[in-house]
Amino acid sequence: MQKRRKGAILDRKKGPRTALLRGLATSVILYEHVNTTLAKAKAVKPMVEKLITTGRSKTLTARRQLMKVLMVETAVNKVLEELGPRYAQRNGGYTRIIKLGQRQGDGAEIAQIQLVK
């Protein structure tokens, strides 16, 4: 019996898709907003939410779990030292997706994923 697949495939194999989402999550954390396609924004949103929730506890275990996903040490430090305390009183919903229209070349839906202030 076939089961539903979890998450978006994004027309990529598993390795390139994982690398794409890790890089996009790192960029969202470092720059706090990124313009990308709507499908990629929707795919990376739960990943960023889980990373920030993990970073709310400043433990060694949390740091190691963040280092597995994020590509840059400064992103790990930002989650633990800046974003964790910022969202300590918030129960999820750390990101928002804003639609920006269609891309000129191929008509793909463009969106901005950003962290809520």
PDB file of N, CA and C in Angstrom, residues 5-82:
ATOM      1  N   ARG A   5       3.771  10.902   0.786  1.00  0.00           N
ATOM      2  CA  ARG A   5       5.110  11.387   1.071  1.00  0.00           C
ATOM      3  C   ARG A   5       5.023  12.610   1.965  1.00  0.00           C
ATOM      4  N   LYS A   6       5.960  12.688   2.867  1.00  0.00           N
ATOM      5  CA  LYS A   6       5.979  13.827   3.777  1.00  0.00           C
ATOM      6  C   LYS A   6       6.873  14.914   3.187  1.00  0.00           C
ATOM      7  N   GLY A   7       6.343  16.104   3.040  1.00  0.00           N
ATOM      8  CA  GLY A   7       7.131  17.227   2.550  1.00  0.00           C
ATOM      9  C   GLY A   7       7.161  17.302   1.037  1.00  0.00           C
ATOM     10  N   ALA A   8       7.662  18.420   0.550  1.00  0.00           N
ATOM     11  CA  ALA A   8       7.725  18.674  -0.885  1.00  0.00           C
ATOM     12  C   ALA A   8       8.950  18.006  -1.491  1.00  0.00           C
ATOM     13  N   ILE A   9       8.812  17.529  -2.717  1.00  0.00           N
ATOM     14  CA  ILE A   9       9.917  16.876  -3.418  1.00  0.00           C
ATOM     15  C   ILE A   9      10.796  17.907  -4.125  1.00  0.00           C
ATOM     16  N   LEU A  10      10.183  18.987  -4.628  1.00  0.00           N
ATOM     17  CA  LEU A  10      10.882  20.106  -5.280  1.00  0.00           C
ATOM     18  C   LEU A  10      11.693  19.676  -6.500  1.00  0.00           C
ATOM     19  N   ASP A  11      11.284  18.582  -7.151  1.00  0.00           N
ATOM     20  CA  ASP A  11      11.915  18.094  -8.379  1.00  0.00           C
ATOM     21  C   ASP A  11      13.420  17.842  -8.206  1.00  0.00           C
ATOM     22  N   ARG A  12      13.790  17.289  -7.041  1.00  0.00           N
ATOM     23  CA  ARG A  12      15.183  16.989  -6.756  1.00  0.00           C
ATOM     24  C   ARG A  12      15.276  15.649  -6.050  1.00  0.00           C
ATOM     25  N   LYS A  13      16.435  15.029  -6.166  1.00  0.00           N
ATOM     26  CA  LYS A  13      16.712  13.816  -5.398  1.00  0.00           C
ATOM     27  C   LYS A  13      16.919  14.216  -3.943  1.00  0.00           C
ATOM     28  N   LYS A  14      17.041  13.219  -3.079  1.00  0.00           N
ATOM     29  CA  LYS A  14      17.091  13.484  -1.642  1.00  0.00           C
ATOM     30  C   LYS A  14      18.291  14.326  -1.228  1.00  0.00           C
ATOM     31  N   GLY A  15      19.479  14.012  -1.731  1.00  0.00           N
ATOM     32  CA  GLY A  15      20.683  14.743  -1.334  1.00  0.00           C
ATOM     33  C   GLY A  15      20.647  16.214  -1.716  1.00  0.00           C
ATOM     34  N   PRO A  16      20.403  16.526  -3.005  1.00  0.00           N
ATOM     35  CA  PRO A  16      20.315  17.934  -3.387  1.00  0.00           C
ATOM     36  C   PRO A  16      19.164  18.681  -2.708  1.00  0.00           C
ATOM     37  N   ARG A  17      18.049  18.007  -2.484  1.00  0.00           N
ATOM     38  CA  ARG A  17      16.920  18.645  -1.807  1.00  0.00           C
ATOM     39  C   ARG A  17      17.275  18.992  -0.365  1.00  0.00           C
ATOM     40  N   THR A  18      17.940  18.063   0.328  1.00  0.00           N
ATOM     41  CA  THR A  18      18.353  18.316   1.703  1.00  0.00           C
ATOM     42  C   THR A  18      19.339  19.479   1.772  1.00  0.00           C
ATOM     43  N   ALA A  19      20.288  19.510   0.840  1.00  0.00           N
ATOM     44  CA  ALA A  19      21.269  20.593   0.816  1.00  0.00           C
ATOM     45  C   ALA A  19      20.591  21.933   0.533  1.00  0.00           C
ATOM     46  N   LEU A  20      19.627  21.933  -0.373  1.00  0.00           N
ATOM     47  CA  LEU A  20      18.901  23.154  -0.697  1.00  0.00           C
ATOM     48  C   LEU A  20      18.155  23.686   0.526  1.00  0.00           C
ATOM     49  N   LEU A  21      17.448  22.808   1.225  1.00  0.00           N
ATOM     50  CA  LEU A  21      16.668  23.240   2.385  1.00  0.00           C
ATOM     51  C   LEU A  21      17.564  23.666   3.541  1.00  0.00           C
ATOM     52  N   ARG A  22      18.693  22.975   3.727  1.00  0.00           N
ATOM     53  CA  ARG A  22      19.627  23.383   4.781  1.00  0.00           C
ATOM     54  C   ARG A  22      20.198  24.763   4.492  1.00  0.00           C
ATOM     55  N   GLY A  23      20.578  25.014   3.248  1.00  0.00           N
ATOM     56  CA  GLY A  23      21.113  26.316   2.868  1.00  0.00           C
ATOM     57  C   GLY A  23      20.084  27.424   2.999  1.00  0.00           C
ATOM     58  N   LEU A  24      18.847  27.118   2.597  1.00  0.00           N
ATOM     59  CA  LEU A  24      17.786  28.110   2.703  1.00  0.00           C
ATOM     60  C   LEU A  24      17.455  28.411   4.160  1.00  0.00           C
ATOM     61  N   ALA A  25      17.434  27.382   5.009  1.00  0.00           N
ATOM     62  CA  ALA A  25      17.180  27.589   6.435  1.00  0.00           C
ATOM     63  C   ALA A  25      18.291  28.425   7.070  1.00  0.00           C
ATOM     64  N   THR A  26      19.531  28.160   6.685  1.00  0.00           N
ATOM     65  CA  THR A  26      20.662  28.939   7.193  1.00  0.00           C
ATOM     66  C   THR A  26      20.521  30.400   6.788  1.00  0.00           C
ATOM     67  N   SER A  27      20.125  30.655   5.539  1.00  0.00           N
ATOM     68  CA  SER A  27      19.967  32.027   5.059  1.00  0.00           C
ATOM     69  C   SER A  27      18.831  32.745   5.774  1.00  0.00           C
ATOM     70  N   VAL A  28      17.726  32.045   6.015  1.00  0.00           N
ATOM     71  CA  VAL A  28      16.604  32.668   6.721  1.00  0.00           C
ATOM     72  C   VAL A  28      17.031  33.070   8.125  1.00  0.00           C
ATOM     73  N   ILE A  29      17.813  32.223   8.779  1.00  0.00           N
ATOM     74  CA  ILE A  29      18.247  32.539  10.145  1.00  0.00           C
ATOM     75  C   ILE A  29      19.264  33.677  10.153  1.00  0.00           C
ATOM     76  N   LEU A  30      20.193  33.672   9.222  1.00  0.00           N
ATOM     77  CA  LEU A  30      21.219  34.710   9.204  1.00  0.00           C
ATOM     78  C   LEU A  30      20.666  36.077   8.800  1.00  0.00           C
ATOM     79  N   TYR A  31      19.855  36.118   7.734  1.00  0.00           N
ATOM     80  CA  TYR A  31      19.408  37.394   7.174  1.00  0.00           C
ATOM     81  C   TYR A  31      17.995  37.775   7.606  1.00  0.00           C
ATOM     82  N   GLU A  32      17.260  36.862   8.229  1.00  0.00           N
ATOM     83  CA  GLU A  32      15.925  37.057   8.766  1.00  0.00           C
ATOM     84  C   GLU A  32      14.853  37.272   7.707  1.00  0.00           C
ATOM     85  N   HIS A  33      15.195  37.310   6.440  1.00  0.00           N
ATOM     86  CA  HIS A  33      14.211  37.260   5.351  1.00  0.00           C
ATOM     87  C   HIS A  33      14.916  36.861   4.065  1.00  0.00           C
ATOM     88  N   VAL A  34      14.238  36.054   3.253  1.00  0.00           N
ATOM     89  CA  VAL A  34      14.802  35.542   2.006  1.00  0.00           C
ATOM     90  C   VAL A  34      13.691  35.499   0.970  1.00  0.00           C
ATOM     91  N   ASN A  35      13.998  35.936  -0.253  1.00  0.00           N
ATOM     92  CA  ASN A  35      13.060  35.797  -1.359  1.00  0.00           C
ATOM     93  C   ASN A  35      13.348  34.491  -2.079  1.00  0.00           C
ATOM     94  N   THR A  36      12.316  33.680  -2.296  1.00  0.00           N
ATOM     95  CA  THR A  36      12.453  32.396  -2.955  1.00  0.00           C
ATOM     96  C   THR A  36      11.109  32.032  -3.564  1.00  0.00           C
ATOM     97  N   THR A  37      11.015  30.852  -4.149  1.00  0.00           N
ATOM     98  CA  THR A  37       9.725  30.440  -4.698  1.00  0.00           C
ATOM     99  C   THR A  37       8.790  30.042  -3.557  1.00  0.00           C
ATOM    100  N   LEU A  38       7.513  30.068  -3.842  1.00  0.00           N
ATOM    101  CA  LEU A  38       6.519  29.767  -2.817  1.00  0.00           C
ATOM    102  C   LEU A  38       6.648  28.331  -2.322  1.00  0.00           C
ATOM    103  N   ALA A  39       6.925  27.399  -3.230  1.00  0.00           N
ATOM    104  CA  ALA A  39       7.053  25.992  -2.839  1.00  0.00           C
ATOM    105  C   ALA A  39       8.239  25.780  -1.902  1.00  0.00           C
ATOM    106  N   LYS A  40       9.359  26.420  -2.194  1.00  0.00           N
ATOM    107  CA  LYS A  40      10.531  26.295  -1.330  1.00  0.00           C
ATOM    108  C   LYS A  40      10.294  26.959   0.023  1.00  0.00           C
ATOM    109  N   ALA A  41       9.612  28.090   0.016  1.00  0.00           N
ATOM    110  CA  ALA A  41       9.306  28.773   1.282  1.00  0.00           C
ATOM    111  C   ALA A  41       8.418  27.898   2.162  1.00  0.00           C
ATOM    112  N   LYS A  42       7.418  27.263   1.559  1.00  0.00           N
ATOM    113  CA  LYS A  42       6.532  26.392   2.327  1.00  0.00           C
ATOM    114  C   LYS A  42       7.261  25.150   2.822  1.00  0.00           C
ATOM    115  N   ALA A  43       8.249  24.687   2.057  1.00  0.00           N
ATOM    116  CA  ALA A  43       8.999  23.497   2.461  1.00  0.00           C
ATOM    117  C   ALA A  43       9.971  23.793   3.601  1.00  0.00           C
ATOM    118  N   VAL A  44      10.538  24.990   3.620  1.00  0.00           N
ATOM    119  CA  VAL A  44      11.555  25.301   4.626  1.00  0.00           C
ATOM    120  C   VAL A  44      10.950  25.868   5.910  1.00  0.00           C
ATOM    121  N   LYS A  45       9.720  26.319   5.874  1.00  0.00           N
ATOM    122  CA  LYS A  45       9.098  26.937   7.050  1.00  0.00           C
ATOM    123  C   LYS A  45       9.074  26.014   8.265  1.00  0.00           C
ATOM    124  N   PRO A  46       8.602  24.748   8.163  1.00  0.00           N
ATOM    125  CA  PRO A  46       8.620  23.898   9.365  1.00  0.00           C
ATOM    126  C   PRO A  46      10.018  23.612   9.881  1.00  0.00           C
ATOM    127  N   MET A  47      10.982  23.576   8.961  1.00  0.00           N
ATOM    128  CA  MET A  47      12.371  23.321   9.354  1.00  0.00           C
ATOM    129  C   MET A  47      12.896  24.475  10.215  1.00  0.00           C
ATOM    130  N   VAL A  48      12.647  25.700   9.798  1.00  0.00           N
ATOM    131  CA  VAL A  48      13.109  26.872  10.546  1.00  0.00           C
ATOM    132  C   VAL A  48      12.398  26.956  11.897  1.00  0.00           C
ATOM    133  N   GLU A  49      11.109  26.649  11.904  1.00  0.00           N
ATOM    134  CA  GLU A  49      10.350  26.682  13.159  1.00  0.00           C
ATOM    135  C   GLU A  49      10.938  25.698  14.177  1.00  0.00           C
ATOM    136  N   LYS A  50      11.270  24.489  13.726  1.00  0.00           N
ATOM    137  CA  LYS A  50      11.832  23.482  14.624  1.00  0.00           C
ATOM    138  C   LYS A  50      13.218  23.880  15.109  1.00  0.00           C
ATOM    139  N   LEU A  51      14.008  24.516  14.235  1.00  0.00           N
ATOM    140  CA  LEU A  51      15.350  24.955  14.644  1.00  0.00           C
ATOM    141  C   LEU A  51      15.270  26.017  15.736  1.00  0.00           C
ATOM    142  N   ILE A  52      14.355  26.961  15.589  1.00  0.00           N
ATOM    143  CA  ILE A  52      14.236  28.013  16.594  1.00  0.00           C
ATOM    144  C   ILE A  52      13.706  27.437  17.904  1.00  0.00           C
ATOM    145  N   THR A  53      12.764  26.491  17.814  1.00  0.00           N
ATOM    146  CA  THR A  53      12.252  25.850  19.029  1.00  0.00           C
ATOM    147  C   THR A  53      13.366  25.095  19.741  1.00  0.00           C
ATOM    148  N   THR A  54      14.223  24.425  18.980  1.00  0.00           N
ATOM    149  CA  THR A  54      15.371  23.731  19.569  1.00  0.00           C
ATOM    150  C   THR A  54      16.321  24.727  20.222  1.00  0.00           C
ATOM    151  N   GLY A  55      16.522  25.884  19.591  1.00  0.00           N
ATOM    152  CA  GLY A  55      17.449  26.886  20.093  1.00  0.00           C
ATOM    153  C   GLY A  55      16.961  27.629  21.313  1.00  0.00           C
ATOM    154  N   ARG A  56      15.696  27.462  21.678  1.00  0.00           N
ATOM    155  CA  ARG A  56      15.190  28.145  22.872  1.00  0.00           C
ATOM    156  C   ARG A  56      15.838  27.620  24.140  1.00  0.00           C
ATOM    157  N   SER A  57      16.286  26.372  24.127  1.00  0.00           N
ATOM    158  CA  SER A  57      17.017  25.844  25.291  1.00  0.00           C
ATOM    159  C   SER A  57      18.503  25.920  24.983  1.00  0.00           C
ATOM    160  N   LYS A  58      19.229  26.658  25.754  1.00  0.00           N
ATOM    161  CA  LYS A  58      20.663  26.849  25.518  1.00  0.00           C
ATOM    162  C   LYS A  58      21.450  25.701  26.142  1.00  0.00           C
ATOM    163  N   THR A  59      21.356  24.522  25.560  1.00  0.00           N
ATOM    164  CA  THR A  59      22.091  23.377  26.070  1.00  0.00           C
ATOM    165  C   THR A  59      23.073  22.895  25.020  1.00  0.00           C
ATOM    166  N   LEU A  60      23.987  22.064  25.454  1.00  0.00           N
ATOM    167  CA  LEU A  60      24.950  21.489  24.527  1.00  0.00           C
ATOM    168  C   LEU A  60      24.261  20.581  23.519  1.00  0.00           C
ATOM    169  N   THR A  61      23.230  19.881  23.947  1.00  0.00           N
ATOM    170  CA  THR A  61      22.476  19.024  23.050  1.00  0.00           C
ATOM    171  C   THR A  61      21.795  19.840  21.961  1.00  0.00           C
ATOM    172  N   ALA A  62      21.229  20.974  22.341  1.00  0.00           N
ATOM    173  CA  ALA A  62      20.583  21.844  21.359  1.00  0.00           C
ATOM    174  C   ALA A  62      21.606  22.363  20.358  1.00  0.00           C
ATOM    175  N   ARG A  63      22.778  22.763  20.843  1.00  0.00           N
ATOM    176  CA  ARG A  63      23.831  23.252  19.942  1.00  0.00           C
ATOM    177  C   ARG A  63      24.229  22.175  18.947  1.00  0.00           C
ATOM    178  N   ARG A  64      24.378  20.945  19.392  1.00  0.00           N
ATOM    179  CA  ARG A  64      24.788  19.860  18.494  1.00  0.00           C
ATOM    180  C   ARG A  64      23.701  19.527  17.482  1.00  0.00           C
ATOM    181  N   GLN A  65      22.439  19.590  17.898  1.00  0.00           N
ATOM    182  CA  GLN A  65      21.351  19.341  16.960  1.00  0.00           C
ATOM    183  C   GLN A  65      21.275  20.442  15.912  1.00  0.00           C
ATOM    184  N   LEU A  66      21.520  21.671  16.296  1.00  0.00           N
ATOM    185  CA  LEU A  66      21.525  22.774  15.341  1.00  0.00           C
ATOM    186  C   LEU A  66      22.699  22.657  14.375  1.00  0.00           C
ATOM    187  N   MET A  67      23.844  22.209  14.884  1.00  0.00           N
ATOM    188  CA  MET A  67      25.025  22.073  14.032  1.00  0.00           C
ATOM    189  C   MET A  67      24.853  20.983  12.986  1.00  0.00           C
ATOM    190  N   LYS A  68      23.972  20.015  13.225  1.00  0.00           N
ATOM    191  CA  LYS A  68      23.696  18.987  12.223  1.00  0.00           C
ATOM    192  C   LYS A  68      23.002  19.569  11.006  1.00  0.00           C
ATOM    193  N   VAL A  69      22.184  20.598  11.221  1.00  0.00           N
ATOM    194  CA  VAL A  69      21.354  21.124  10.139  1.00  0.00           C
ATOM    195  C   VAL A  69      21.949  22.382   9.527  1.00  0.00           C
ATOM    196  N   LEU A  70      22.328  23.347  10.357  1.00  0.00           N
ATOM    197  CA  LEU A  70      22.804  24.628   9.854  1.00  0.00           C
ATOM    198  C   LEU A  70      24.231  24.517   9.341  1.00  0.00           C
ATOM    199  N   MET A  71      24.531  25.226   8.279  1.00  0.00           N
ATOM    200  CA  MET A  71      25.815  25.073   7.604  1.00  0.00           C
ATOM    201  C   MET A  71      26.905  25.975   8.158  1.00  0.00           C
ATOM    202  N   VAL A  72      26.551  26.981   8.922  1.00  0.00           N
ATOM    203  CA  VAL A  72      27.508  27.981   9.385  1.00  0.00           C
ATOM    204  C   VAL A  72      27.429  28.092  10.895  1.00  0.00           C
ATOM    205  N   GLU A  73      28.564  28.199  11.539  1.00  0.00           N
ATOM    206  CA  GLU A  73      28.620  28.315  13.004  1.00  0.00           C
ATOM    207  C   GLU A  73      27.949  29.597  13.493  1.00  0.00           C
ATOM    208  N   THR A  74      28.031  30.679  12.702  1.00  0.00           N
ATOM    209  CA  THR A  74      27.406  31.929  13.128  1.00  0.00           C
ATOM    210  C   THR A  74      25.887  31.809  13.170  1.00  0.00           C
ATOM    211  N   ALA A  75      25.314  30.976  12.308  1.00  0.00           N
ATOM    212  CA  ALA A  75      23.863  30.756  12.347  1.00  0.00           C
ATOM    213  C   ALA A  75      23.463  30.022  13.620  1.00  0.00           C
ATOM    214  N   VAL A  76      24.280  29.051  14.027  1.00  0.00           N
ATOM    215  CA  VAL A  76      24.007  28.323  15.269  1.00  0.00           C
ATOM    216  C   VAL A  76      24.072  29.283  16.449  1.00  0.00           C
ATOM    217  N   ASN A  77      25.087  30.127  16.469  1.00  0.00           N
ATOM    218  CA  ASN A  77      25.223  31.096  17.560  1.00  0.00           C
ATOM    219  C   ASN A  77      24.061  32.089  17.581  1.00  0.00           C
ATOM    220  N   LYS A  78      23.607  32.495  16.401  1.00  0.00           N
ATOM    221  CA  LYS A  78      22.509  33.448  16.342  1.00  0.00           C
ATOM    222  C   LYS A  78      21.221  32.831  16.885  1.00  0.00           C
ATOM    223  N   VAL A  79      20.975  31.567  16.552  1.00  0.00           N
ATOM    224  CA  VAL A  79      19.770  30.911  17.061  1.00  0.00           C
ATOM    225  C   VAL A  79      19.829  30.814  18.577  1.00  0.00           C
ATOM    226  N   LEU A  80      20.963  30.415  19.128  1.00  0.00           N
ATOM    227  CA  LEU A  80      21.068  30.198  20.566  1.00  0.00           C
ATOM    228  C   LEU A  80      21.094  31.501  21.360  1.00  0.00           C
ATOM    229  N   GLU A  81      21.803  32.512  20.862  1.00  0.00           N
ATOM    230  CA  GLU A  81      22.022  33.724  21.645  1.00  0.00           C
ATOM    231  C   GLU A  81      21.025  34.841  21.357  1.00  0.00           C
ATOM    232  N   GLU A  82      20.487  34.879  20.134  1.00  0.00           N
ATOM    233  CA  GLU A  82      19.627  36.003  19.768  1.00  0.00           C
ATOM    234  C   GLU A  82      18.167  35.577  19.558  1.00  0.00           C
TER     235      GLU A  82
END
